[in-house]
Tab-separated table of C-alpha atoms and ligand atoms in Angstrom:
chain	number	residue	atom	x	y	z
A	139	MET	CA	0.336	14.803	17.189
A	140	LEU	CA	0.219	11.179	16.004
A	141	THR	CA	3.462	9.624	14.904
A	142	LYS	CA	1.934	6.394	13.564
A	143	ALA	CA	-1.710	5.805	12.761
A	144	ARG	CA	-3.068	2.747	14.542
A	145	ILE	CA	-4.555	0.305	12.029
A	146	ALA	CA	-7.200	-2.393	12.527
A	147	VAL	CA	-7.517	-4.918	9.701
A	148	PHE	CA	-10.951	-6.517	9.265
A	149	VAL	CA	-10.957	-9.990	7.692
A	150	SER	CA	-13.288	-12.919	7.058
A	151	GLY	CA	-11.260	-15.672	5.440
A	152	GLY	CA	-7.837	-16.707	4.262
A	153	GLY	CA	-6.180	-13.388	4.890
A	154	THR	CA	-3.664	-13.196	2.062
A	155	ASN	CA	-4.188	-9.431	1.899
A	156	LEU	CA	-3.594	-9.253	5.644
A	157	GLU	CA	-0.358	-11.195	5.092
A	158	ALA	CA	0.692	-8.658	2.449
A	159	LEU	CA	0.026	-5.828	4.908
A	160	LEU	CA	1.964	-7.532	7.711
A	161	ASN	CA	4.907	-8.248	5.411
A	162	ALA	CA	4.857	-4.662	4.145
A	163	GLN	CA	4.870	-3.376	7.701
A	164	GLU	CA	7.786	-5.624	8.639
A	165	SER	CA	9.811	-4.492	5.638
A	166	GLY	CA	9.240	-0.817	6.437
A	167	GLN	CA	6.735	-0.011	3.693
A	168	ILE	CA	4.111	1.417	6.084
A	169	PRO	CA	6.233	3.860	8.097
A	170	HIS	CA	3.251	6.033	9.065
A	171	GLY	CA	1.076	3.184	10.341
A	172	GLU	CA	1.086	0.251	12.702
A	173	ILE	CA	-1.238	-2.764	12.568
A	174	VAL	CA	-2.442	-3.057	16.157
A	175	LEU	CA	-5.466	-5.326	15.740
A	176	VAL	CA	-6.984	-7.930	13.421
A	177	CYS	CA	-10.773	-8.415	13.681
A	178	ALA	CA	-12.318	-11.492	12.067
A	179	SER	CA	-16.025	-11.888	11.422
A	180	ASN	CA	-15.766	-15.618	12.110
A	181	GLU	CA	-13.728	-17.667	14.548
A	182	SER	CA	-12.321	-20.067	11.962
A	183	ALA	CA	-10.778	-17.404	9.701
A	184	TYR	CA	-7.230	-18.496	8.846
A	185	ALA	CA	-6.355	-14.808	8.936
A	186	LEU	CA	-6.362	-15.056	12.751
A	187	THR	CA	-3.545	-17.614	12.570
A	188	ARG	CA	-1.613	-15.278	10.291
A	189	ALA	CA	-2.057	-12.438	12.803
A	190	ALA	CA	-0.806	-14.673	15.637
A	191	ASN	CA	2.195	-15.767	13.542
A	192	HIS	CA	3.178	-12.113	13.210
A	193	GLY	CA	2.550	-11.351	16.895
A	194	VAL	CA	-0.433	-9.082	16.210
A	195	PRO	CA	-3.516	-9.343	18.453
A	196	GLY	CA	-6.455	-10.996	16.715
A	197	VAL	CA	-10.052	-11.156	17.874
A	198	ALA	CA	-13.069	-12.919	16.459
A	199	VAL	CA	-16.302	-10.972	16.494
A	200	PRO	CA	-18.601	-13.667	15.107
A	201	LYS	CA	-21.343	-12.127	13.059
A	202	LYS	CA	-23.490	-15.241	13.400
A	203	GLN	CA	-25.891	-15.152	16.340
A	204	MET	CA	-25.610	-11.346	16.475
A	205	THR	CA	-27.840	-8.597	15.217
A	206	GLN	CA	-26.189	-5.908	13.091
A	207	GLU	CA	-26.347	-3.569	16.083
A	208	THR	CA	-24.672	-5.899	18.565
A	209	PHE	CA	-22.084	-6.923	15.942
A	210	GLU	CA	-21.116	-3.315	15.303
A	211	ALA	CA	-21.200	-2.459	19.022
A	212	ALA	CA	-18.755	-5.331	19.634
A	213	LEU	CA	-16.493	-4.096	16.817
A	214	SER	CA	-16.633	-0.521	18.138
A	215	GLU	CA	-15.687	-1.693	21.601
A	216	LYS	CA	-12.566	-3.406	20.226
A	217	LEU	CA	-11.656	-0.373	18.131
A	218	GLU	CA	-11.860	1.807	21.192
A	219	GLU	CA	-9.910	-0.630	23.343
A	220	TYR	CA	-7.052	-0.689	20.813
A	221	ARG	CA	-7.304	3.083	20.119
A	222	VAL	CA	-7.650	2.492	16.389
A	223	ASP	CA	-7.357	5.379	13.905
A	224	VAL	CA	-7.790	3.583	10.566
A	225	ILE	CA	-9.753	0.502	9.447
A	226	VAL	CA	-8.576	-1.598	6.513
A	227	LEU	CA	-11.173	-3.986	5.078
A	228	ALA	CA	-9.083	-6.838	3.668
A	229	GLY	CA	-11.508	-9.468	2.444
A	230	PHE	CA	-14.086	-8.531	5.089
A	231	LEU	CA	-17.309	-10.022	3.829
A	232	SER	CA	-19.737	-8.738	6.458
A	233	ILE	CA	-21.738	-5.656	5.619
A	234	LEU	CA	-21.167	-2.568	7.745
A	235	SER	CA	-24.113	-0.225	8.209
A	236	ALA	CA	-24.202	3.369	7.024
A	237	ASP	CA	-24.364	4.410	10.700
A	238	PHE	CA	-21.124	2.593	11.492
A	239	VAL	CA	-19.342	3.935	8.413
A	240	LYS	CA	-20.447	7.501	9.212
A	241	GLN	CA	-18.455	7.337	12.435
A	242	TRP	CA	-15.233	6.814	10.444
A	243	PRO	CA	-15.222	9.470	7.703
A	244	ASP	CA	-12.221	9.018	5.375
A	245	ARG	CA	-10.824	6.461	7.816
A	246	ILE	CA	-11.942	3.168	6.247
A	247	ILE	CA	-10.452	1.658	3.087
A	248	ASN	CA	-11.531	-1.470	1.240
A	249	ILE	CA	-9.902	-3.688	-1.372
A	250	HIS	CA	-12.142	-4.974	-4.148
A	251	PRO	CA	-10.960	-7.438	-6.829
A	252	SER	CA	-12.149	-5.571	-9.929
A	253	LEU	CA	-11.813	-2.183	-11.569
A	254	ILE	CA	-14.702	-0.337	-9.880
A	255	PRO	CA	-17.316	0.568	-11.153
A	256	SER	CA	-17.223	-2.806	-12.955
A	257	PHE	CA	-18.253	-5.966	-11.126
A	258	CYS	CA	-18.998	-4.441	-7.738
A	259	GLY	CA	-22.007	-3.926	-5.481
A	260	LYS	CA	-24.405	-6.325	-3.826
A	261	GLY	CA	-23.409	-9.990	-4.024
A	262	MET	CA	-20.077	-9.242	-5.698
A	263	TYR	CA	-17.297	-10.637	-3.560
A	264	GLY	CA	-14.437	-13.099	-3.810
A	265	LEU	CA	-14.585	-15.580	-6.678
A	266	LYS	CA	-17.992	-14.305	-7.828
A	267	VAL	CA	-16.317	-11.135	-9.074
A	268	HIS	CA	-13.910	-13.091	-11.274
A	269	GLU	CA	-16.668	-15.424	-12.510
A	270	ALA	CA	-18.668	-12.361	-13.568
A	271	ALA	CA	-15.684	-10.823	-15.360
A	272	LEU	CA	-15.016	-14.072	-17.265
A	273	ALA	CA	-18.716	-14.517	-18.112
A	274	ARG	CA	-18.843	-11.004	-19.555
A	275	GLY	CA	-15.722	-11.620	-21.593
A	276	VAL	CA	-13.784	-8.549	-20.520
A	277	LYS	CA	-10.102	-8.671	-21.446
A	278	VAL	CA	-8.801	-6.562	-18.576
A	279	THR	CA	-9.755	-6.605	-14.912
A	280	GLY	CA	-7.830	-5.588	-11.807
A	281	ALA	CA	-8.221	-4.371	-8.260
A	282	THR	CA	-9.357	-1.176	-6.567
A	283	VAL	CA	-8.728	0.337	-3.161
A	284	HIS	CA	-11.343	2.886	-2.208
A	285	LEU	CA	-12.410	4.889	0.805
A	286	VAL	CA	-15.609	3.597	2.374
A	287	ASN	CA	-17.810	6.588	3.063
A	288	GLU	CA	-20.984	5.113	1.641
A	289	ILE	CA	-22.421	1.603	1.526
A	290	PRO	CA	-21.668	-0.666	-0.306
A	291	ASP	CA	-18.937	0.602	-2.651
A	292	GLY	CA	-19.192	4.367	-2.344
A	293	GLY	CA	-16.187	6.480	-1.602
A	294	ARG	CA	-13.351	8.016	-3.519
A	295	ILE	CA	-11.049	5.635	-5.320
A	296	LEU	CA	-7.486	5.779	-4.020
A	297	LEU	CA	-5.650	3.276	-6.218
A	298	GLN	CA	-6.388	0.941	-9.106
A	299	LYS	CA	-4.280	-1.497	-11.064
A	300	ALA	CA	-5.224	-3.333	-14.244
A	301	VAL	CA	-4.545	-7.033	-14.777
A	302	ASP	CA	-4.857	-8.914	-18.079
A	303	ILE	CA	-7.319	-11.750	-18.526
A	304	LEU	CA	-5.686	-14.552	-20.506
A	305	PRO	CA	-7.129	-17.323	-22.658
A	306	GLY	CA	-7.955	-20.386	-20.564
A	307	ASP	CA	-8.343	-18.449	-17.312
A	308	THR	CA	-10.595	-19.965	-14.675
A	309	ALA	CA	-11.984	-17.831	-11.859
A	310	GLU	CA	-9.406	-19.358	-9.506
A	311	ILE	CA	-6.465	-18.663	-11.815
A	312	LEU	CA	-7.666	-15.122	-12.408
A	313	GLN	CA	-8.238	-14.498	-8.708
A	314	ARG	CA	-4.657	-15.526	-7.970
A	315	ARG	CA	-3.239	-13.282	-10.740
A	316	VAL	CA	-5.278	-10.293	-9.532
A	317	MET	CA	-4.059	-10.866	-5.990
A	318	GLU	CA	-0.398	-11.243	-6.955
A	319	GLN	CA	-0.231	-8.428	-9.506
A	320	ALA	CA	-2.635	-5.944	-7.948
A	321	GLU	CA	-4.177	-6.543	-4.517
A	322	TRP	CA	-1.069	-7.399	-2.510
A	323	VAL	CA	0.720	-4.409	-4.060
A	324	LEU	CA	-2.051	-1.812	-3.800
A	325	LEU	CA	-3.394	-2.443	-0.317
A	326	PRO	CA	-0.151	-1.730	1.590
A	327	GLN	CA	0.432	1.340	-0.621
A	328	ALA	CA	-3.065	2.669	0.079
A	329	ALA	CA	-2.749	1.974	3.812
A	330	GLU	CA	0.488	3.978	3.899
A	331	MET	CA	-1.068	6.819	1.852
A	332	LEU	CA	-3.958	7.170	4.287
A	333	CYS	CA	-1.804	6.825	7.407
A	334	LYS	CA	0.629	9.432	6.101
A	335	GLN	CA	-2.229	11.817	5.409
A	336	ILE	CA	-3.673	11.352	8.895
A	337	THR	CA	-0.406	11.730	10.746
A	338	LYS	CA	0.279	15.018	8.910
A	339	ASN	CA	-2.883	16.638	10.308
B	610	GAR	C1	-9.771	-10.691	-1.899
B	610	GAR	O1	-9.679	-11.039	-3.256
B	610	GAR	C2	-10.520	-9.386	-1.736
B	610	GAR	O2	-10.252	-8.470	-2.752
B	610	GAR	C3	-11.953	-9.878	-1.800
B	610	GAR	O3	-11.945	-11.050	-1.019
B	610	GAR	C4	-10.669	-11.688	-1.152
B	610	GAR	C5	-10.155	-12.008	0.238
B	610	GAR	O4	-8.964	-12.747	0.175
B	610	GAR	N1	-12.856	-8.868	-1.294
B	610	GAR	C6	-14.068	-8.666	-1.828
B	610	GAR	O5	-14.527	-9.332	-2.718
B	610	GAR	C7	-14.840	-7.503	-1.200
B	610	GAR	N2	-15.983	-7.152	-1.965
B	610	GAR	P1	-7.953	-12.818	1.404
B	610	GAR	O6	-8.767	-13.207	2.646
B	610	GAR	O7	-6.996	-13.913	1.021
B	610	GAR	O8	-7.289	-11.482	1.562
């Protein structure tokens, strides 16, 4: 029986959600999981520096110059090497194929910076999500953590948290508020929920 689920965090950029996960782990908030690997889809992702600062192995699997098949084969090889049980997509902006996702049923979670089903789907990532929310004039947005069992945003929702939109918000200001009030809180909670579930079985 597993005592701790082994977590790989997939990232593409700054890695503030990764930082939240690492801090949560260090302060004992993910007792049923352990972050054993950080995989970045590009070599220059600052998230790799964050991983190194916390003593967690980080690898770049650069999507550029690779076909989808070789990219996913390279990811799978790393996941096997590190005996990973759970994948957390934390600002991972490369698309994973349905074939890849099928190999990890109920084992992949993703954070998205809106209240799904609003402002999600193709082309909706990062600042674009907040720009779309402001353009539509919604007064409340938030973040969602969901299982990834279907591409692109399919899978049961695990956690959501609402965040107010305030007069004068820019996409950057709103992005920061959604991260602080919702994303950095929800993602460690959802990771622990899933790891706890897995280690029970
Ligand atoms: C986060 O806001 C995350 O929710 C978003 O990218 C940002 C990554 O920031 N993900 C998506 O838009 C996925 N569709 P980070 O690298 O600082 O964690």
